[in-house]
Amino acid sequence: MEPATDSARHNFDVDDDTERAKREVEAEAVAYVVGRYCGLDTNGSAFYLAAWELDDPEVVRERLGRISRTAEELIDVLED
């Protein structure tokens, strides 16, 4: 499911390696949320949110917002 979430991300194409790694964590989080919604076993999914611990709280809120919006978009597509 993660490749599908990667392709669904409108702003995944970034030049900065650190930011790209953080976006990959976002994609994993989206896969987890959508997988749980679909009733899939997500026990093997790992979040590396600790990578965000030094980020500004506003940046973390932005990331969580992107995760939420992307998961919602994918769930809407699945429901249609």
Short mmCIF file of N, CA and C in Angstrom, two decimals:
data_model
loop_
_atom_site.label_atom_id
_atom_site.label_comp_id
_atom_site.label_asym_id
_atom_site.label_seq_id
_atom_site.Cartn_x
_atom_site.Cartn_y
_atom_site.Cartn_z
N MET A 1 0.81 -1.19 0.00
CA MET A 1 0.00 0.00 0.00
C MET A 1 0.86 1.26 0.00
N GLU A 2 2.04 1.20 0.54
CA GLU A 2 2.88 2.40 0.60
C GLU A 2 3.18 2.98 -0.78
N PRO A 3 3.49 2.15 -1.81
CA PRO A 3 3.72 2.76 -3.13
C PRO A 3 2.52 3.55 -3.62
N ALA A 4 1.32 3.09 -3.31
CA ALA A 4 0.12 3.82 -3.72
C ALA A 4 0.05 5.15 -3.01
N THR A 5 0.42 5.17 -1.75
CA THR A 5 0.37 6.44 -1.03
C THR A 5 1.46 7.37 -1.51
N ASP A 6 2.61 6.82 -1.90
CA ASP A 6 3.68 7.66 -2.45
C ASP A 6 3.19 8.37 -3.70
N SER A 7 2.53 7.64 -4.59
CA SER A 7 2.10 8.25 -5.84
C SER A 7 0.95 9.21 -5.62
N ALA A 8 0.20 9.04 -4.54
CA ALA A 8 -0.92 9.94 -4.25
C ALA A 8 -0.45 11.26 -3.66
N ARG A 9 0.78 11.32 -3.22
CA ARG A 9 1.29 12.52 -2.57
C ARG A 9 1.62 13.56 -3.62
N HIS A 10 1.02 14.72 -3.51
CA HIS A 10 1.24 15.78 -4.49
C HIS A 10 2.58 16.46 -4.32
N ASN A 11 3.14 16.43 -3.15
CA ASN A 11 4.36 17.18 -2.88
C ASN A 11 5.48 16.28 -2.39
N PHE A 12 5.52 15.05 -2.87
CA PHE A 12 6.55 14.11 -2.42
C PHE A 12 7.87 14.37 -3.11
N ASP A 13 7.86 15.00 -4.26
CA ASP A 13 9.07 15.24 -5.04
C ASP A 13 9.82 16.43 -4.46
N VAL A 14 10.79 16.13 -3.58
CA VAL A 14 11.59 17.18 -2.95
C VAL A 14 13.06 16.88 -3.18
N ASP A 15 13.87 17.92 -3.17
CA ASP A 15 15.30 17.75 -3.43
C ASP A 15 16.11 17.43 -2.18
N ASP A 16 15.62 17.82 -1.03
CA ASP A 16 16.34 17.64 0.23
C ASP A 16 16.19 16.21 0.75
N ASP A 17 17.31 15.51 0.97
CA ASP A 17 17.26 14.12 1.41
C ASP A 17 16.58 13.95 2.76
N THR A 18 16.82 14.87 3.69
CA THR A 18 16.20 14.78 5.01
C THR A 18 14.69 14.94 4.89
N GLU A 19 14.27 15.91 4.11
CA GLU A 19 12.83 16.12 3.91
C GLU A 19 12.21 14.92 3.20
N ARG A 20 12.91 14.36 2.22
CA ARG A 20 12.40 13.19 1.50
C ARG A 20 12.20 12.03 2.48
N ALA A 21 13.14 11.82 3.39
CA ALA A 21 13.02 10.75 4.37
C ALA A 21 11.80 10.98 5.26
N LYS A 22 11.57 12.22 5.63
CA LYS A 22 10.41 12.53 6.46
C LYS A 22 9.11 12.31 5.69
N ARG A 23 9.11 12.62 4.41
CA ARG A 23 7.92 12.38 3.58
C ARG A 23 7.66 10.87 3.44
N GLU A 24 8.73 10.08 3.43
CA GLU A 24 8.55 8.63 3.37
C GLU A 24 7.89 8.13 4.65
N VAL A 25 8.24 8.72 5.79
CA VAL A 25 7.57 8.37 7.04
C VAL A 25 6.09 8.76 6.96
N GLU A 26 5.82 9.91 6.36
CA GLU A 26 4.43 10.33 6.18
C GLU A 26 3.68 9.30 5.33
N ALA A 27 4.30 8.84 4.26
CA ALA A 27 3.67 7.84 3.40
C ALA A 27 3.39 6.56 4.17
N GLU A 28 4.31 6.14 5.01
CA GLU A 28 4.11 4.95 5.84
C GLU A 28 2.94 5.17 6.80
N ALA A 29 2.84 6.36 7.36
CA ALA A 29 1.75 6.66 8.27
C ALA A 29 0.41 6.63 7.54
N VAL A 30 0.37 7.17 6.32
CA VAL A 30 -0.86 7.13 5.53
C VAL A 30 -1.24 5.68 5.24
N ALA A 31 -0.26 4.86 4.86
CA ALA A 31 -0.53 3.45 4.59
C ALA A 31 -1.10 2.76 5.83
N TYR A 32 -0.58 3.10 6.99
CA TYR A 32 -1.07 2.53 8.24
C TYR A 32 -2.53 2.92 8.48
N VAL A 33 -2.84 4.21 8.34
CA VAL A 33 -4.20 4.68 8.59
C VAL A 33 -5.18 4.04 7.62
N VAL A 34 -4.86 4.04 6.33
CA VAL A 34 -5.75 3.47 5.33
C VAL A 34 -5.85 1.96 5.52
N GLY A 35 -4.74 1.31 5.82
CA GLY A 35 -4.76 -0.13 6.07
C GLY A 35 -5.66 -0.49 7.23
N ARG A 36 -5.56 0.26 8.31
CA ARG A 36 -6.44 0.03 9.48
C ARG A 36 -7.89 0.23 9.09
N TYR A 37 -8.16 1.27 8.31
CA TYR A 37 -9.53 1.54 7.87
C TYR A 37 -10.08 0.35 7.09
N CYS A 38 -9.23 -0.26 6.26
CA CYS A 38 -9.65 -1.38 5.42
C CYS A 38 -9.63 -2.72 6.16
N GLY A 39 -9.24 -2.71 7.41
CA GLY A 39 -9.22 -3.93 8.20
C GLY A 39 -8.00 -4.80 7.96
N LEU A 40 -6.95 -4.23 7.38
CA LEU A 40 -5.73 -5.00 7.13
C LEU A 40 -4.90 -5.11 8.41
N ASP A 41 -4.10 -6.15 8.48
CA ASP A 41 -3.19 -6.33 9.61
C ASP A 41 -2.05 -5.33 9.44
N THR A 42 -1.99 -4.37 10.32
CA THR A 42 -0.96 -3.33 10.23
C THR A 42 0.06 -3.46 11.35
N ASN A 43 0.06 -4.61 12.03
CA ASN A 43 0.99 -4.80 13.14
C ASN A 43 2.45 -4.69 12.71
N GLY A 44 2.75 -5.01 11.46
CA GLY A 44 4.12 -4.94 10.98
C GLY A 44 4.57 -3.54 10.59
N SER A 45 3.63 -2.60 10.55
CA SER A 45 3.97 -1.23 10.17
C SER A 45 4.76 -0.57 11.29
N ALA A 46 5.77 0.16 10.90
CA ALA A 46 6.59 0.85 11.89
C ALA A 46 6.57 2.34 11.61
N PHE A 47 6.34 3.11 12.64
CA PHE A 47 6.42 4.56 12.51
C PHE A 47 7.74 5.00 13.10
N TYR A 48 8.35 5.93 12.46
CA TYR A 48 9.61 6.49 12.94
C TYR A 48 9.39 7.95 13.29
N LEU A 49 8.32 8.19 14.05
CA LEU A 49 7.98 9.56 14.40
C LEU A 49 9.04 10.21 15.27
N ALA A 50 9.89 9.40 15.88
CA ALA A 50 10.97 9.97 16.68
C ALA A 50 11.88 10.84 15.81
N ALA A 51 11.88 10.60 14.51
CA ALA A 51 12.68 11.42 13.60
C ALA A 51 12.21 12.86 13.61
N TRP A 52 10.98 13.09 14.09
CA TRP A 52 10.42 14.43 14.10
C TRP A 52 10.60 15.12 15.45
N GLU A 53 11.18 14.45 16.42
CA GLU A 53 11.18 14.99 17.78
C GLU A 53 11.87 16.35 17.91
N LEU A 54 12.82 16.64 17.04
CA LEU A 54 13.51 17.92 17.13
C LEU A 54 12.88 18.99 16.23
N ASP A 55 11.87 18.61 15.46
CA ASP A 55 11.21 19.57 14.58
C ASP A 55 10.33 20.52 15.38
N ASP A 56 10.13 21.68 14.82
CA ASP A 56 9.23 22.67 15.40
C ASP A 56 7.82 22.07 15.48
N PRO A 57 7.11 22.31 16.57
CA PRO A 57 5.75 21.75 16.70
C PRO A 57 4.83 22.11 15.54
N GLU A 58 4.98 23.30 14.99
CA GLU A 58 4.14 23.68 13.85
C GLU A 58 4.45 22.81 12.63
N VAL A 59 5.71 22.49 12.43
CA VAL A 59 6.09 21.61 11.32
C VAL A 59 5.48 20.22 11.51
N VAL A 60 5.50 19.72 12.74
CA VAL A 60 4.90 18.41 13.03
C VAL A 60 3.40 18.46 12.75
N ARG A 61 2.73 19.54 13.16
CA ARG A 61 1.30 19.68 12.89
C ARG A 61 1.03 19.69 11.39
N GLU A 62 1.89 20.36 10.61
CA GLU A 62 1.74 20.37 9.15
C GLU A 62 1.86 18.95 8.60
N ARG A 63 2.84 18.21 9.09
CA ARG A 63 3.03 16.83 8.62
C ARG A 63 1.81 15.97 8.96
N LEU A 64 1.32 16.09 10.17
CA LEU A 64 0.15 15.32 10.58
C LEU A 64 -1.07 15.72 9.76
N GLY A 65 -1.16 16.99 9.41
CA GLY A 65 -2.24 17.45 8.55
C GLY A 65 -2.16 16.81 7.17
N ARG A 66 -0.95 16.74 6.61
CA ARG A 66 -0.78 16.09 5.30
C ARG A 66 -1.15 14.62 5.38
N ILE A 67 -0.73 13.96 6.46
CA ILE A 67 -1.06 12.54 6.63
C ILE A 67 -2.58 12.37 6.66
N SER A 68 -3.24 13.18 7.47
CA SER A 68 -4.69 13.09 7.61
C SER A 68 -5.40 13.34 6.29
N ARG A 69 -5.02 14.41 5.59
CA ARG A 69 -5.67 14.75 4.32
C ARG A 69 -5.46 13.66 3.27
N THR A 70 -4.23 13.16 3.17
CA THR A 70 -3.93 12.13 2.17
C THR A 70 -4.69 10.85 2.47
N ALA A 71 -4.72 10.44 3.74
CA ALA A 71 -5.46 9.24 4.12
C ALA A 71 -6.95 9.41 3.81
N GLU A 72 -7.48 10.59 4.11
CA GLU A 72 -8.89 10.85 3.84
C GLU A 72 -9.18 10.77 2.35
N GLU A 73 -8.31 11.33 1.52
CA GLU A 73 -8.50 11.27 0.07
C GLU A 73 -8.51 9.83 -0.43
N LEU A 74 -7.59 9.01 0.07
CA LEU A 74 -7.52 7.62 -0.36
C LEU A 74 -8.73 6.83 0.12
N ILE A 75 -9.17 7.06 1.34
CA ILE A 75 -10.36 6.37 1.86
C ILE A 75 -11.59 6.78 1.05
N ASP A 76 -11.69 8.05 0.68
CA ASP A 76 -12.81 8.49 -0.15
C ASP A 76 -12.83 7.76 -1.48
N VAL A 77 -11.65 7.57 -2.09
CA VAL A 77 -11.56 6.84 -3.35
C VAL A 77 -11.99 5.38 -3.16
N LEU A 78 -11.55 4.77 -2.06
CA LEU A 78 -11.93 3.39 -1.79
C LEU A 78 -13.42 3.22 -1.57
N GLU A 79 -14.05 4.22 -0.99
CA GLU A 79 -15.48 4.13 -0.71
C GLU A 79 -16.34 4.35 -1.96
N ASP A 80 -15.80 5.00 -2.97
CA ASP A 80 -16.56 5.27 -4.19
C ASP A 80 -16.65 4.07 -5.09
#
